[in-house]
Tab-separated table of C-alpha atoms in Angstrom:
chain	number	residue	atom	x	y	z
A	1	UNK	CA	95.503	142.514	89.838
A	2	UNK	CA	96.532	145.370	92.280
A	3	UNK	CA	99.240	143.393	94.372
A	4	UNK	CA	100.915	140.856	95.454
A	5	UNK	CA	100.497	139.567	98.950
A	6	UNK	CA	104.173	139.307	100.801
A	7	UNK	CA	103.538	137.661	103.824
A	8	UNK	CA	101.091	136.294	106.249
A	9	UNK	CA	99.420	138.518	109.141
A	10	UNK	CA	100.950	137.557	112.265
A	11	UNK	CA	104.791	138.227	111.215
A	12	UNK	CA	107.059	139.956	113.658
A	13	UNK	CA	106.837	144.035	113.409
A	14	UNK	CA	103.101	143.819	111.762
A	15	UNK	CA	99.847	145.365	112.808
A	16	UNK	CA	97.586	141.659	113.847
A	17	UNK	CA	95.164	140.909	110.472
A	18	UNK	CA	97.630	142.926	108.212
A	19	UNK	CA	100.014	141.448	105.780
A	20	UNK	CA	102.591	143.162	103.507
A	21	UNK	CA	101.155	144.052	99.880
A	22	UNK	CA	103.469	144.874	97.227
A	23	UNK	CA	101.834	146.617	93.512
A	24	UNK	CA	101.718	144.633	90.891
A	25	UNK	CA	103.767	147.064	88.806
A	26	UNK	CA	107.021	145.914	90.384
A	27	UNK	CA	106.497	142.571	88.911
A	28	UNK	CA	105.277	143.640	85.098
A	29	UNK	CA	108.512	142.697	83.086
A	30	UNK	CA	108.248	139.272	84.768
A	31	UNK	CA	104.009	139.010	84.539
A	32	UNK	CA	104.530	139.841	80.672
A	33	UNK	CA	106.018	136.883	79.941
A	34	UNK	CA	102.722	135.080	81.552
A	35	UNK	CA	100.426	137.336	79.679
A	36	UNK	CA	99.582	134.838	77.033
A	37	UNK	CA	96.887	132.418	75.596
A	38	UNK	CA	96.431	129.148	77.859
A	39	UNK	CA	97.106	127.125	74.602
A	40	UNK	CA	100.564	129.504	74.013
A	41	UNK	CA	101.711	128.694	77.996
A	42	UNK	CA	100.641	125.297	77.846
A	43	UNK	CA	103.593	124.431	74.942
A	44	UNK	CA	106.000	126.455	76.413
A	45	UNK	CA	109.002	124.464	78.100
A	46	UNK	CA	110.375	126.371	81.464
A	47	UNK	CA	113.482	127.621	81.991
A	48	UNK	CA	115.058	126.888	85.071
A	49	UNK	CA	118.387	129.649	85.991
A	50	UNK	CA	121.039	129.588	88.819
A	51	UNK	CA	120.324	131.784	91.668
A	52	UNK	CA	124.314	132.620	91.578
A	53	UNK	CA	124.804	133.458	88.183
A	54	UNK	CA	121.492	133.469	86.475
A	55	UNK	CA	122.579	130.716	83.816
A	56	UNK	CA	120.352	128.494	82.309
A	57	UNK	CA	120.285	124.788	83.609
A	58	UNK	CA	119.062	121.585	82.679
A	59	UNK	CA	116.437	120.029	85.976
A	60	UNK	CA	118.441	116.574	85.689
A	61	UNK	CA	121.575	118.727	86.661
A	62	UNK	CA	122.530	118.838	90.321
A	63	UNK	CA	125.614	121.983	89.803
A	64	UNK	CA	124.978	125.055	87.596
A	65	UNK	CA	127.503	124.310	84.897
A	66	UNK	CA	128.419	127.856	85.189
A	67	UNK	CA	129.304	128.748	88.294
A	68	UNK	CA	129.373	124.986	90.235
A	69	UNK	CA	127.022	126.420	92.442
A	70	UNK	CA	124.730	123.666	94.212
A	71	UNK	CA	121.301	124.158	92.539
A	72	UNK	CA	118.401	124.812	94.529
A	73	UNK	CA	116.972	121.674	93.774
A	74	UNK	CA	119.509	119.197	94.464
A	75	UNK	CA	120.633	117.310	98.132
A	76	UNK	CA	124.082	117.977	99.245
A	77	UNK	CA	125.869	114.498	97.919
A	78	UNK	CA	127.378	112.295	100.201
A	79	UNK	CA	130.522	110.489	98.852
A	80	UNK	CA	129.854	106.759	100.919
A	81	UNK	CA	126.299	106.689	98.662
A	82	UNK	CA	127.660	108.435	95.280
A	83	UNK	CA	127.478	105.032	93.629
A	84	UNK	CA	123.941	103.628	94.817
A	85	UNK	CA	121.896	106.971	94.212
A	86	UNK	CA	123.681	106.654	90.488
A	87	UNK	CA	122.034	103.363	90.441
A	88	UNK	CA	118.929	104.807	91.184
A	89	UNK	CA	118.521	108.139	89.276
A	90	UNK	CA	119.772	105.617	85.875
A	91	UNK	CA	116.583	102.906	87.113
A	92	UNK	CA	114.463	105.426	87.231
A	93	UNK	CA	115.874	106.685	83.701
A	94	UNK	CA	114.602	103.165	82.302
A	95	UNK	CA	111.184	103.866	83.745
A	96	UNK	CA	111.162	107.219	81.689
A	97	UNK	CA	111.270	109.373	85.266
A	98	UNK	CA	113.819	112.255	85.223
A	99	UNK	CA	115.081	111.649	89.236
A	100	UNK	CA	115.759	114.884	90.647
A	101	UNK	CA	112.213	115.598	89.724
A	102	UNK	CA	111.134	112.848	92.140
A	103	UNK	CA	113.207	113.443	94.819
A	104	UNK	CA	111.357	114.321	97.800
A	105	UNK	CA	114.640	114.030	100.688
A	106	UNK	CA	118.733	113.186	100.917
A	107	UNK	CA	117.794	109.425	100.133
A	108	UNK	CA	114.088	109.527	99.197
A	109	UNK	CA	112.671	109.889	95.686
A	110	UNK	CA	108.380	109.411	94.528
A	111	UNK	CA	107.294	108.111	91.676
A	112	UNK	CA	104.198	107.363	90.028
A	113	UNK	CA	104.294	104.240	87.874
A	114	UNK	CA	101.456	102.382	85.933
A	115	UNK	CA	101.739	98.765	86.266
A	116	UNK	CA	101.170	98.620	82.644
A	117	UNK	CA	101.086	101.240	79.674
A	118	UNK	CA	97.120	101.349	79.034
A	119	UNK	CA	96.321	101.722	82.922
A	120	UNK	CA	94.203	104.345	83.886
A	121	UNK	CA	95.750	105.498	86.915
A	122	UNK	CA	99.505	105.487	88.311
A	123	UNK	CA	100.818	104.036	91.598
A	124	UNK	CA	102.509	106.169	93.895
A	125	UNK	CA	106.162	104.350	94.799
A	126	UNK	CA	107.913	105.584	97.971
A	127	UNK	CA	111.863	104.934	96.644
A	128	UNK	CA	114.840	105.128	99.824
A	129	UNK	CA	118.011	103.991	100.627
A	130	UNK	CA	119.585	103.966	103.726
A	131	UNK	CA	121.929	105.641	105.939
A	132	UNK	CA	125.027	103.736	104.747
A	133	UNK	CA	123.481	103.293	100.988
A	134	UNK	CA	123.547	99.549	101.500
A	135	UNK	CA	119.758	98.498	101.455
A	136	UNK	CA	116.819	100.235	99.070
A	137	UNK	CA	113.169	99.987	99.973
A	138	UNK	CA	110.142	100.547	98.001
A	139	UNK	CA	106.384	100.999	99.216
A	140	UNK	CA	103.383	101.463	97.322
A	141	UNK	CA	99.873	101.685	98.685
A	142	UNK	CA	97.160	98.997	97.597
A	143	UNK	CA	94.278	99.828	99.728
A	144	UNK	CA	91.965	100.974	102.832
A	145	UNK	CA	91.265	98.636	105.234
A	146	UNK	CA	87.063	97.932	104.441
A	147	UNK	CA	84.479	98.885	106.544
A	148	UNK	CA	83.773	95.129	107.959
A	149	UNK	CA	84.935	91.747	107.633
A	150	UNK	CA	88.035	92.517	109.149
A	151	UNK	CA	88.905	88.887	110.485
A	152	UNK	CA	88.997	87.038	107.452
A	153	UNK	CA	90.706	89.985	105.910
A	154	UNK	CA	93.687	90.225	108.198
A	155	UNK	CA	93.885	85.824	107.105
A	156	UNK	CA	93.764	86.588	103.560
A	157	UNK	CA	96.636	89.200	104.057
A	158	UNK	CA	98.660	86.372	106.179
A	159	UNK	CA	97.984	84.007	103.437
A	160	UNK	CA	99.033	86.798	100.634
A	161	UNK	CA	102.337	87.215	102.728
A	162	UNK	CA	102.931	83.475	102.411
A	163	UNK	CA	102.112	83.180	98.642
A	164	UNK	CA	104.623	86.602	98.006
A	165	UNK	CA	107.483	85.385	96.809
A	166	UNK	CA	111.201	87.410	97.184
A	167	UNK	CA	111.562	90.542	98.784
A	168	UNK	CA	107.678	91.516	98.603
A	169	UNK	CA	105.497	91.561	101.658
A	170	UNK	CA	102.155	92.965	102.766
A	171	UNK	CA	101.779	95.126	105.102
A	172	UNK	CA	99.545	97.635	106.990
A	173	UNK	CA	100.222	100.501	108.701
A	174	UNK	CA	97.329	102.301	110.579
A	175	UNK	CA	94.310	102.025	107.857
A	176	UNK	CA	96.218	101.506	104.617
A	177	UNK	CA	97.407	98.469	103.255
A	178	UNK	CA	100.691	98.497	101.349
A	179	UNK	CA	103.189	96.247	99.379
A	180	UNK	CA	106.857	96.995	100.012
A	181	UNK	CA	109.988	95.270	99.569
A	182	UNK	CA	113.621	95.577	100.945
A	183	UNK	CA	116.193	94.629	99.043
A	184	UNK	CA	120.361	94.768	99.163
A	185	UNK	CA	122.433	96.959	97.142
A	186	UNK	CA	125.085	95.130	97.037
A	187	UNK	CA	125.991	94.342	93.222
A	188	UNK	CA	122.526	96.323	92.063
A	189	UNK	CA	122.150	97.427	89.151
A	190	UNK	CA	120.136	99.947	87.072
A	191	UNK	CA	118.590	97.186	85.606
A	192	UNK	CA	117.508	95.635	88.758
A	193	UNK	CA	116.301	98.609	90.340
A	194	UNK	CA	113.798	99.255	86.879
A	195	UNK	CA	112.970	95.750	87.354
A	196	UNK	CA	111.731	95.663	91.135
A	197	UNK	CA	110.219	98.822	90.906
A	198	UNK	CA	107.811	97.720	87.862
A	199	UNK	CA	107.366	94.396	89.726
A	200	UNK	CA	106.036	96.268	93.081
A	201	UNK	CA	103.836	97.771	90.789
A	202	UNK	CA	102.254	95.042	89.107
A	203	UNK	CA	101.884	93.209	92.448
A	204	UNK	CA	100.339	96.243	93.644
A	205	UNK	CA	97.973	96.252	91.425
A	206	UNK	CA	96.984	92.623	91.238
A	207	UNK	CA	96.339	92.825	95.035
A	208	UNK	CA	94.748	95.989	94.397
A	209	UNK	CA	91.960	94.527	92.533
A	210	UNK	CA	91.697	91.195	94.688
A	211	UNK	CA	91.192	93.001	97.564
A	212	UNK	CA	88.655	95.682	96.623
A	213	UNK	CA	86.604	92.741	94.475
A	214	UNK	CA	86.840	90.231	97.434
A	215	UNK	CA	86.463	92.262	100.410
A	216	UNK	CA	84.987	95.705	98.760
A	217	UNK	CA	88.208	97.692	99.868
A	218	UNK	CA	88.828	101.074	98.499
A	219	UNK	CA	91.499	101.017	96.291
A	220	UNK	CA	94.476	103.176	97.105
A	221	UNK	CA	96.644	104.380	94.377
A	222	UNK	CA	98.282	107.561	96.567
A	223	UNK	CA	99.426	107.481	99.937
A	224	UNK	CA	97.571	108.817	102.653
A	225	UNK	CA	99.780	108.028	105.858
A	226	UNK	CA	102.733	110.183	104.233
């Protein structure tokens, strides 16, 4: 490798098709640590340091221990939802997910969770709370909507909707069919939170295979309308 490239063609101050190329030399010490066997990388943990002070931290950290600095990865906490996102990031503890890996916004996290340990694939789970931290909803795709047959699909949804019992309901939106649930906050607990997340799952995938074996639709385990 002779360089790295810096930034796109088109910046400000840049001759059009050009792009900023910096040698590779500047970057040896850090490339040498890279410079091994796939099977030497591939057991080698990473190790994540403040941009502040350059300390070590642990991923399920939000503050660099050393300096309190705000790490890169972490949303700036809001006080009135302190106690519900604690909730969440110990739920998805039970499920084995470390949550500031999953969190994709302020009040969003995305998991993927198999609806049973010997499943081949995971579901993607959409996680959020609200503004006010008072309500948590979870989506997960179950499929595309088939290429025909679309009125007696749209009655076997209705009918799903009326067999779903709690907070679970079907629902489509443009040409994926999902299963989401809102549900209150209000005296949640970790345990609950685990518990309605591997329930969406397992409902997921129970419609999952109804739907493609009944009306041949193609199952859905990521979603493609986010």
């Amino acid at each position: 490798m002779l360089g790295v490239v810096a930034a796109p063609s088109g910046v400000g101050g840049e001759l059009p098709g050009h792009s900023v190329v910096l040698p590779a030399g500047a970057f040896q010490p850090l490339l040498a640590s890279m410079d091994r066997p796939l099977g030497e990388l591939r057991d080698r943990a990473p190790v994540y340091r403040c941009p502040a002070c350059e300390e070590p931290f642990d991923i399920e950290s939000d503050r660099c221990l050393g300096c309190g600095r705000l790490l890169p990865h972490a949303f700036a906490p809001s006080p009135a939802r302190a106690g519900v996102e604690r909730v969440i990031r110990q739920g998805l503890s039970a499920l084995g997910i470390i949550a500031n890996r999953a969190r994709v916004g302020p009040r969003a996290w995305r998991i993927a969770q198999r609806p049973f340990p010997a499943a081949e694939t995971a579901t993607q789970v959409d996680v959020e709370i609200d503004e006010a931290g008072r309500l948590l909803t979870l989506r997960a795709p179950v499929v595309g909507l088939p290429a025909a047959n679309h009125e007696p699909f749209y009655r076997f949804l209705l009918t799903m909707n009326d067999q779903t019992t709690g907070e679970f309901r079907v629902s489509i939106t443009g040409d994926e069919v999902s299963v989401s649930c809102v549900a209150s906050l209000e005296g949640f607990s970790d345990h609950d939170a685990a518990l309605l997340i591997d329930g969406l799952v397992q409902m997921a995938d129970e419609y999952r295979r109804t739907l493609a074996e009944t009306f041949e639709a193609a199952p859905r385990f990521e979603s493609g309308s986010r």
